[in-house]
Amino acid sequence: MFKKLLLSFVLIVGALLSIALIRTLMHSAPEPTVNVGLTADIDGEAATNNLAASIRFKTISHQDKEKFSPQEFEGFIKWAADTYPEFHSAMQLEMLEYTLLFKWEGSDSSLAPILLTAHYDVVPVIPGTESIWEEEPFAGVISNNRIWGRGALDDKSGVVGMMEAATYLIKNNFQPTRTVYFSFGHDEEIGGGGAAQVTEKLKQEGVQLQWSVDEGGMLVSDNPMIPDQQLAIINVAEKGSVTLDIVANAAGGHSSMPPKNNAVSVLAKAINKLEENPVPGGLQGLSATMFDGISRYFDFPMRMLFANRWLFDEVIDDQLSNITFANAMLRTTTAPTMLSGSIKTNVLPIEAIATVNFRVHPRDTPESVQAYVERIVADEQITVRTRGGEMHLRYHHGKQTVIA
Ligand SMILES: [Zn+2]
């Protein structure tokens, strides 16, 4: 009897292994296709100098709108017009505040236009980090075969790159068949009001785009999963964002005679619960498609896992959850960012607040995330408030007034 059992066990494991092995062998990388024939004789040095020059305009998007410096934005716009005259004369320009919308008329008006977007605003230098910059953030230095500074990657390279490319095409007598719009945003880093205006304008004019491409993705050569390969990441989806306040209430009082249920300790426990209970996730949809593609280049054991998700899905989810960038593709992420409690060293707070930012996976909604959070932190001293929109903010202040 035991022998028979053992034999069937061995047979089953053997069959499973064979299937897994065959599937792994079939899970291979496709033959690379090489496109020959497309060459562009771009003046690399001039393009490099142009990107460096664009970095010298301090087109900073501050959260505090008072700090907005119009001269820097106007300077950048004038510099672009002087540097790329062909681009500017081939296109119609519409200014939406400081966001630039260019239209490059196509020869066939029956075709739906495309929209290429980038932004020329940059985030500020974090106060206190000035000394650790290897090069001045706004000097636009070229050294060590690199262009240094704020915006070199994010995203003046996009703006300058497009103006370079279109200029090259114009000089070579190219005219697009399909109309091309270029939108260069001025406030992407603080919400993208300019982009919203572009959307509104195109909508009003009845423009239905064929497709649009924005910044994002890069060529990675040091991905630990495929160490000797180059990986070009194309972003085709974006997560949403929702921010919640976790609020702990307590009686307050004086720190010389603290009661047990201090609002700060109650809040700490709630944050801990959130950390220990990440929003449920899994490898699905576009993320699954991406891993199906790149896993064909993994080493054998890892390739075996991804070739046999029917068998190893849980192992894969576990492994990926431990890698920061992969975890973000699997689930809605949880990131506590701001804290507030008492305003005085010896006063017990009646209210302690943790602000938590969630990046919402397409399978979740802001409502489902909030419901999940409420369930995890459930406690009679805890409430969860949205910080989402203007309406919620007013409600937020209203409630604070009532408590005060
Ligand atoms: Zn950007």
mmCIF file of N, CA and C in Angstrom, residues 25 27 66 76 80 108 120 159 175 179 183 186 196 206 212 230 232 255 257 266 300 336 346 355 358 364 386 392:
data_model
loop_
_atom_site.group_PDB
_atom_site.id
_atom_site.type_symbol
_atom_site.label_atom_id
_atom_site.label_comp_id
_atom_site.label_asym_id
_atom_site.label_seq_id
_atom_site.Cartn_x
_atom_site.Cartn_y
_atom_site.Cartn_z
ATOM 1 N N LEU A 25 11.085 25.730 -21.141
ATOM 2 C CA LEU A 25 11.863 25.735 -22.387
ATOM 3 C C LEU A 25 11.138 26.508 -23.481
ATOM 4 N N HIS A 27 9.187 28.986 -22.919
ATOM 5 C CA HIS A 27 9.086 30.392 -22.495
ATOM 6 C C HIS A 27 10.410 31.106 -22.820
ATOM 7 N N GLU A 66 2.824 81.474 -4.762
ATOM 8 C CA GLU A 66 3.407 82.804 -4.591
ATOM 9 C C GLU A 66 4.852 82.860 -5.089
ATOM 10 N N PHE A 76 12.656 81.036 -20.694
ATOM 11 C CA PHE A 76 12.743 79.735 -21.355
ATOM 12 C C PHE A 76 11.998 79.770 -22.695
ATOM 13 N N ALA A 80 13.615 79.210 -26.348
ATOM 14 C CA ALA A 80 13.169 78.140 -27.248
ATOM 15 C C ALA A 80 12.863 78.705 -28.638
ATOM 16 N N ASP A 108 -3.097 65.507 -44.458
ATOM 17 C CA ASP A 108 -4.377 64.806 -44.605
ATOM 18 C C ASP A 108 -5.269 65.086 -43.394
ATOM 19 N N TYR A 120 8.310 71.438 -19.067
ATOM 20 C CA TYR A 120 9.598 72.108 -18.848
ATOM 21 C C TYR A 120 9.722 72.691 -17.448
ATOM 22 N N VAL A 159 11.203 67.922 -23.883
ATOM 23 C CA VAL A 159 10.838 69.136 -24.627
ATOM 24 C C VAL A 159 11.901 69.440 -25.693
ATOM 25 N N GLN A 175 6.879 66.962 -44.071
ATOM 26 C CA GLN A 175 5.618 67.487 -43.559
ATOM 27 C C GLN A 175 4.797 66.298 -43.100
ATOM 28 N N THR A 179 -1.846 65.445 -38.508
ATOM 29 C CA THR A 179 -1.517 66.616 -37.694
ATOM 30 C C THR A 179 -0.891 66.184 -36.366
ATOM 31 N N SER A 183 2.551 69.482 -26.745
ATOM 32 C CA SER A 183 2.145 70.252 -25.572
ATOM 33 C C SER A 183 3.286 70.235 -24.573
ATOM 34 N N HIS A 186 3.820 73.638 -18.131
ATOM 35 C CA HIS A 186 4.616 74.500 -17.241
ATOM 36 C C HIS A 186 4.390 74.166 -15.765
ATOM 37 N N ALA A 196 -4.515 70.178 -18.257
ATOM 38 C CA ALA A 196 -5.984 70.150 -18.191
ATOM 39 C C ALA A 196 -6.561 71.176 -19.170
ATOM 40 N N GLY A 206 -13.282 70.033 -30.763
ATOM 41 C CA GLY A 206 -13.761 68.775 -31.319
ATOM 42 C C GLY A 206 -12.646 67.857 -31.815
ATOM 43 N N SER A 212 -1.740 59.515 -27.914
ATOM 44 C CA SER A 212 -0.838 60.520 -27.370
ATOM 45 C C SER A 212 0.257 59.832 -26.560
ATOM 46 N N GLN A 230 19.537 45.112 -21.983
ATOM 47 C CA GLN A 230 18.977 46.450 -21.863
ATOM 48 C C GLN A 230 17.457 46.320 -21.916
ATOM 49 N N ALA A 232 13.976 48.414 -22.289
ATOM 50 C CA ALA A 232 13.316 49.676 -22.617
ATOM 51 C C ALA A 232 11.886 49.599 -22.106
ATOM 52 N N SER A 255 0.758 66.537 30.214
ATOM 53 C CA SER A 255 1.691 65.409 30.078
ATOM 54 C C SER A 255 2.221 64.917 31.433
ATOM 55 N N MET A 257 0.353 63.924 33.860
ATOM 56 C CA MET A 257 -0.506 62.820 34.290
ATOM 57 C C MET A 257 -1.159 62.182 33.072
ATOM 58 N N VAL A 266 -2.352 55.757 19.958
ATOM 59 C CA VAL A 266 -3.432 55.102 19.198
ATOM 60 C C VAL A 266 -3.138 55.220 17.702
ATOM 61 N N PHE A 300 17.464 30.584 -15.608
ATOM 62 C CA PHE A 300 16.560 29.437 -15.693
ATOM 63 C C PHE A 300 15.561 29.293 -14.527
ATOM 64 N N PRO A 336 2.713 56.406 4.456
ATOM 65 C CA PRO A 336 2.481 57.501 5.397
ATOM 66 C C PRO A 336 3.489 58.609 5.132
ATOM 67 N N ASN A 346 4.264 69.839 26.414
ATOM 68 C CA ASN A 346 3.630 69.254 27.604
ATOM 69 C C ASN A 346 2.106 69.150 27.527
ATOM 70 N N THR A 355 -1.068 61.510 7.691
ATOM 71 C CA THR A 355 -1.519 61.597 6.306
ATOM 72 C C THR A 355 -0.864 60.458 5.530
ATOM 73 N N PHE A 358 -1.862 56.917 -0.960
ATOM 74 C CA PHE A 358 -2.012 55.610 -1.618
ATOM 75 C C PHE A 358 -1.920 55.820 -3.125
ATOM 76 N N ASP A 364 -8.442 48.700 -7.990
ATOM 77 C CA ASP A 364 -9.077 49.339 -6.832
ATOM 78 C C ASP A 364 -9.654 50.697 -7.221
ATOM 79 N N THR A 386 -11.037 61.822 4.008
ATOM 80 C CA THR A 386 -10.409 62.001 2.687
ATOM 81 C C THR A 386 -9.822 63.395 2.596
ATOM 82 N N HIS A 392 -14.017 67.921 -0.089
ATOM 83 C CA HIS A 392 -13.600 67.205 1.105
ATOM 84 C C HIS A 392 -12.805 68.087 2.048
#
